[in-house]
PDB file of C-alpha atoms in Angstrom:
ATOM      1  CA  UNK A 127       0.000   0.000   0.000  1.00 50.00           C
ATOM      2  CA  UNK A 128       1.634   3.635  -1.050  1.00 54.00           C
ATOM      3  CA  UNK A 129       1.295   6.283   0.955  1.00 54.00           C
ATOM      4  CA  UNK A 130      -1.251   7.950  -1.415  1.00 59.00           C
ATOM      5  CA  UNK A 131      -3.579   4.849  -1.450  1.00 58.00           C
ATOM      6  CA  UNK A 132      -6.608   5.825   0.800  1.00 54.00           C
ATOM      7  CA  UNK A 133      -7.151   4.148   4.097  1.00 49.00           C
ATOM      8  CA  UNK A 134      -9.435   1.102   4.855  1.00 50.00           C
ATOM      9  CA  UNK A 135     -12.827   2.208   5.939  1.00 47.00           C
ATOM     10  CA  UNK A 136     -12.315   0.177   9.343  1.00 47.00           C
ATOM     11  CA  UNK A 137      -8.909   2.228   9.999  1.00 46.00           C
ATOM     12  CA  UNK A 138     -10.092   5.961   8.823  1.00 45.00           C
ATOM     13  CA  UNK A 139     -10.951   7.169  12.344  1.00 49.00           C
ATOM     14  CA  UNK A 140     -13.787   9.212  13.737  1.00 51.00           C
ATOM     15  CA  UNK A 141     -13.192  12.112  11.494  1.00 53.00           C
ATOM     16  CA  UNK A 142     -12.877  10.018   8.127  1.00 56.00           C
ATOM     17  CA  UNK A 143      -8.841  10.218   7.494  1.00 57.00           C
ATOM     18  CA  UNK A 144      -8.469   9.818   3.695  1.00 61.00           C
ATOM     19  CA  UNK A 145      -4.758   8.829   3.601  1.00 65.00           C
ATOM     20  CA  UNK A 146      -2.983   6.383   6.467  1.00 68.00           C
ATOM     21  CA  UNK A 147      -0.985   8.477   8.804  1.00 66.00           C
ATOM     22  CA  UNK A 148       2.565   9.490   7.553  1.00 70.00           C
ATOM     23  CA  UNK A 149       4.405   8.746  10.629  1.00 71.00           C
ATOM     24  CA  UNK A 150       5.786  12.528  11.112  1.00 75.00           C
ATOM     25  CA  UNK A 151       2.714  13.924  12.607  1.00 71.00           C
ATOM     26  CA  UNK A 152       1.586  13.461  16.445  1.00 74.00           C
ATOM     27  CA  UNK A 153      -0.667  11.195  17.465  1.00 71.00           C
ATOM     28  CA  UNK A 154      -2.562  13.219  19.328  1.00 73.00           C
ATOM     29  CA  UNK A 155      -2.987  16.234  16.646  1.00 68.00           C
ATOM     30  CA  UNK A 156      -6.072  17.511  16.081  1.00 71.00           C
ATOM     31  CA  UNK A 157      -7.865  19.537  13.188  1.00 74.00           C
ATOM     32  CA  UNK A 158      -7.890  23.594  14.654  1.00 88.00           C
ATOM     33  CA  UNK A 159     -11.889  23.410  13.824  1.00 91.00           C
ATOM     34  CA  UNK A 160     -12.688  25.790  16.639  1.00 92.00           C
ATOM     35  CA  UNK A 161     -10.013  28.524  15.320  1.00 94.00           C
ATOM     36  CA  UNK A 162     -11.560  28.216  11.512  1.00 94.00           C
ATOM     37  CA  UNK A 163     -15.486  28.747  13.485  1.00 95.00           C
ATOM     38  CA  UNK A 164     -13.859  31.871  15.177  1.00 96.00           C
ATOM     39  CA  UNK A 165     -12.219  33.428  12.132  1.00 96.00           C
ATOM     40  CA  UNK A 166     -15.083  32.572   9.723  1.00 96.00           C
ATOM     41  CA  UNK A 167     -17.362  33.620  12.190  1.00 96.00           C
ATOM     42  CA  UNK A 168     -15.490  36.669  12.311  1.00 97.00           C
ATOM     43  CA  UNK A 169     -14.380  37.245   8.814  1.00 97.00           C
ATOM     44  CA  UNK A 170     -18.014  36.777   7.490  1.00 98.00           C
ATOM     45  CA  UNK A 171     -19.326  39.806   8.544  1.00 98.00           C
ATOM     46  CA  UNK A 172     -16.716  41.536   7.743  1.00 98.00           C
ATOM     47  CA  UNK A 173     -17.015  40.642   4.269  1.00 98.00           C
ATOM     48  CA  UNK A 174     -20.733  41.038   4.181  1.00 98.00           C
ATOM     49  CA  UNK A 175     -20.109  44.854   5.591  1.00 98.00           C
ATOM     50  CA  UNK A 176     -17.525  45.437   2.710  1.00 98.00           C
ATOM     51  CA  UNK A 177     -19.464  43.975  -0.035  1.00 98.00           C
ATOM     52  CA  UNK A 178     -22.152  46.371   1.036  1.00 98.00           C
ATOM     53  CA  UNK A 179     -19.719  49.473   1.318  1.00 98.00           C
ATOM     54  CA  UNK A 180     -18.009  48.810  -1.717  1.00 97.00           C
ATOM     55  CA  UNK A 181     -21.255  48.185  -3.847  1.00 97.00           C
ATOM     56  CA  UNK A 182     -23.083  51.670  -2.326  1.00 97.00           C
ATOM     57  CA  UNK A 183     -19.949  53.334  -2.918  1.00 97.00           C
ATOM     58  CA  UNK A 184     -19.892  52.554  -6.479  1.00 96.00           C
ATOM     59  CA  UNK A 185     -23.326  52.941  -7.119  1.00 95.00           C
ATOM     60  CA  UNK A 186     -22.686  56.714  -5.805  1.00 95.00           C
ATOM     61  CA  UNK A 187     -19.995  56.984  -7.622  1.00 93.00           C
ATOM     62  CA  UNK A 188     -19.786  60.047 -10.725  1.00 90.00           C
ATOM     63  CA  UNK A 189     -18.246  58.899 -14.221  1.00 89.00           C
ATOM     64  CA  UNK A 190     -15.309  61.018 -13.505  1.00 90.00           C
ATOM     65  CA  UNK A 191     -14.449  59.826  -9.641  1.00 91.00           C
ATOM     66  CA  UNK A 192     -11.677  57.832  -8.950  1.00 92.00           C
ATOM     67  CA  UNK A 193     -11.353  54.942  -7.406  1.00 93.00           C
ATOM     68  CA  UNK A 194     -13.802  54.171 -10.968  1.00 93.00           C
ATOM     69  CA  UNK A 195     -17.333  52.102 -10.733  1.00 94.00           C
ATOM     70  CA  UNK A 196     -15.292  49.068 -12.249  1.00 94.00           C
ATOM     71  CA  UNK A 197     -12.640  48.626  -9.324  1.00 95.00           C
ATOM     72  CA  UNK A 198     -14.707  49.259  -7.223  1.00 96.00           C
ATOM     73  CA  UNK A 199     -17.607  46.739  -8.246  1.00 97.00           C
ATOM     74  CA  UNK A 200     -14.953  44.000  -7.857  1.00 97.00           C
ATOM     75  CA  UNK A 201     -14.124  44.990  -4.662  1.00 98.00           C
ATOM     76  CA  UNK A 202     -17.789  44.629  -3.677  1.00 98.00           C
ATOM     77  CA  UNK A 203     -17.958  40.806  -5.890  1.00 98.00           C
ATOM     78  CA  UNK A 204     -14.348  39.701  -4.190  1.00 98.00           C
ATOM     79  CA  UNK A 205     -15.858  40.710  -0.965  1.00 98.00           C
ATOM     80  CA  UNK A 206     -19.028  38.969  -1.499  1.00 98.00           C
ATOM     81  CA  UNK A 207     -17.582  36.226  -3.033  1.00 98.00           C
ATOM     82  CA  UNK A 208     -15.205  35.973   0.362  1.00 98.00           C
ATOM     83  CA  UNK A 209     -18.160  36.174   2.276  1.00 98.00           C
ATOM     84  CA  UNK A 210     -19.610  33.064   0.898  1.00 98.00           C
ATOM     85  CA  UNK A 211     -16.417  30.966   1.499  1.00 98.00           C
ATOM     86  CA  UNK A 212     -16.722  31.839   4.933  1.00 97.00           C
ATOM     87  CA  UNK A 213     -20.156  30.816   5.672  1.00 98.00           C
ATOM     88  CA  UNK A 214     -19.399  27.608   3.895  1.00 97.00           C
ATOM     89  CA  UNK A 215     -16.686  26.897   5.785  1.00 96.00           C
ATOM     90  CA  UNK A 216     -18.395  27.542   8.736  1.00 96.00           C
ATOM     91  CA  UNK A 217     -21.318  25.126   8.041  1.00 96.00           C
ATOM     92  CA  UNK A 218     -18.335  22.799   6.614  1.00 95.00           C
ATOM     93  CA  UNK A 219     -16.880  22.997  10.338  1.00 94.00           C
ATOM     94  CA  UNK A 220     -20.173  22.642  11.890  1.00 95.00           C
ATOM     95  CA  UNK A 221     -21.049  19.789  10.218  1.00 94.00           C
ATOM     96  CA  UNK A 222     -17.515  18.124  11.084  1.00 91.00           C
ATOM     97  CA  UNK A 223     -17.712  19.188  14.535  1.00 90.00           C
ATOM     98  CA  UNK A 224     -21.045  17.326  15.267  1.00 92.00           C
ATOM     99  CA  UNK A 225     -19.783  14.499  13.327  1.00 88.00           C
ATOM    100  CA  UNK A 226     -16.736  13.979  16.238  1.00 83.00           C
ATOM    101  CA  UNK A 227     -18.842  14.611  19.092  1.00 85.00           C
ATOM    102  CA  UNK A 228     -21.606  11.935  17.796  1.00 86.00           C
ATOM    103  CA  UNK A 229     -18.461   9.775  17.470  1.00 80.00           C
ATOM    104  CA  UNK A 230     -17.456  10.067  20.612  1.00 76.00           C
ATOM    105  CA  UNK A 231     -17.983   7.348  23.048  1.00 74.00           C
ATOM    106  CA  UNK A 232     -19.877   7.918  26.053  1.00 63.00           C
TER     107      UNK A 232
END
């Protein structure tokens, strides 16, 4: 078995490893889910607020103003498009988190 074959089903562990362990990693690490909740958590209204900013500021925006409608409608679709990642990452982490506690015995 190469180290890039995935894992027997029986072996893959409560959070569904895809790969057998490497040997160089601890035993005992763990996947920082809590720190990704806090910073999408965080980071997704953040975006949300900019996306908003950044798409009334260029809908207020003259034909001669600079920064121009164009940059700054991408600023408002990067933003937005930010702001999705983070709320799926945060329902991605969610959904991961309740899968360890429900495999948790006891």
């Amino acid at each position: 078995m190469s180290a890039r074959d995935p894992a027997p089903r029986e072996r893959s562990g409560t959070t569904g490893r895809r790969f057998p362990r490497a040997g160089t990693e601890p035993v005992t690490a763990q996947s920082p889910l809590r720190l990704r909740l806090l910073l999408s958590g965080i980071f997704l209204p953040v975006f949300l607020a900019a996306a908003v900013l950044f798409g009334l500021w260029a809908a207020s925006s003259g034909p001669g103003d600079s920064p121009g409608t164009g940059a700054l409608t991408g600023l408002a679709v990067a933003c937005g498009v930010l702001a999705v990642i983070a709320a799926a990452d945060g329902l991605v982490v969610r959904r991961r988190m309740r899968q360890e506690r429900a495999a948790r015995p006891g």
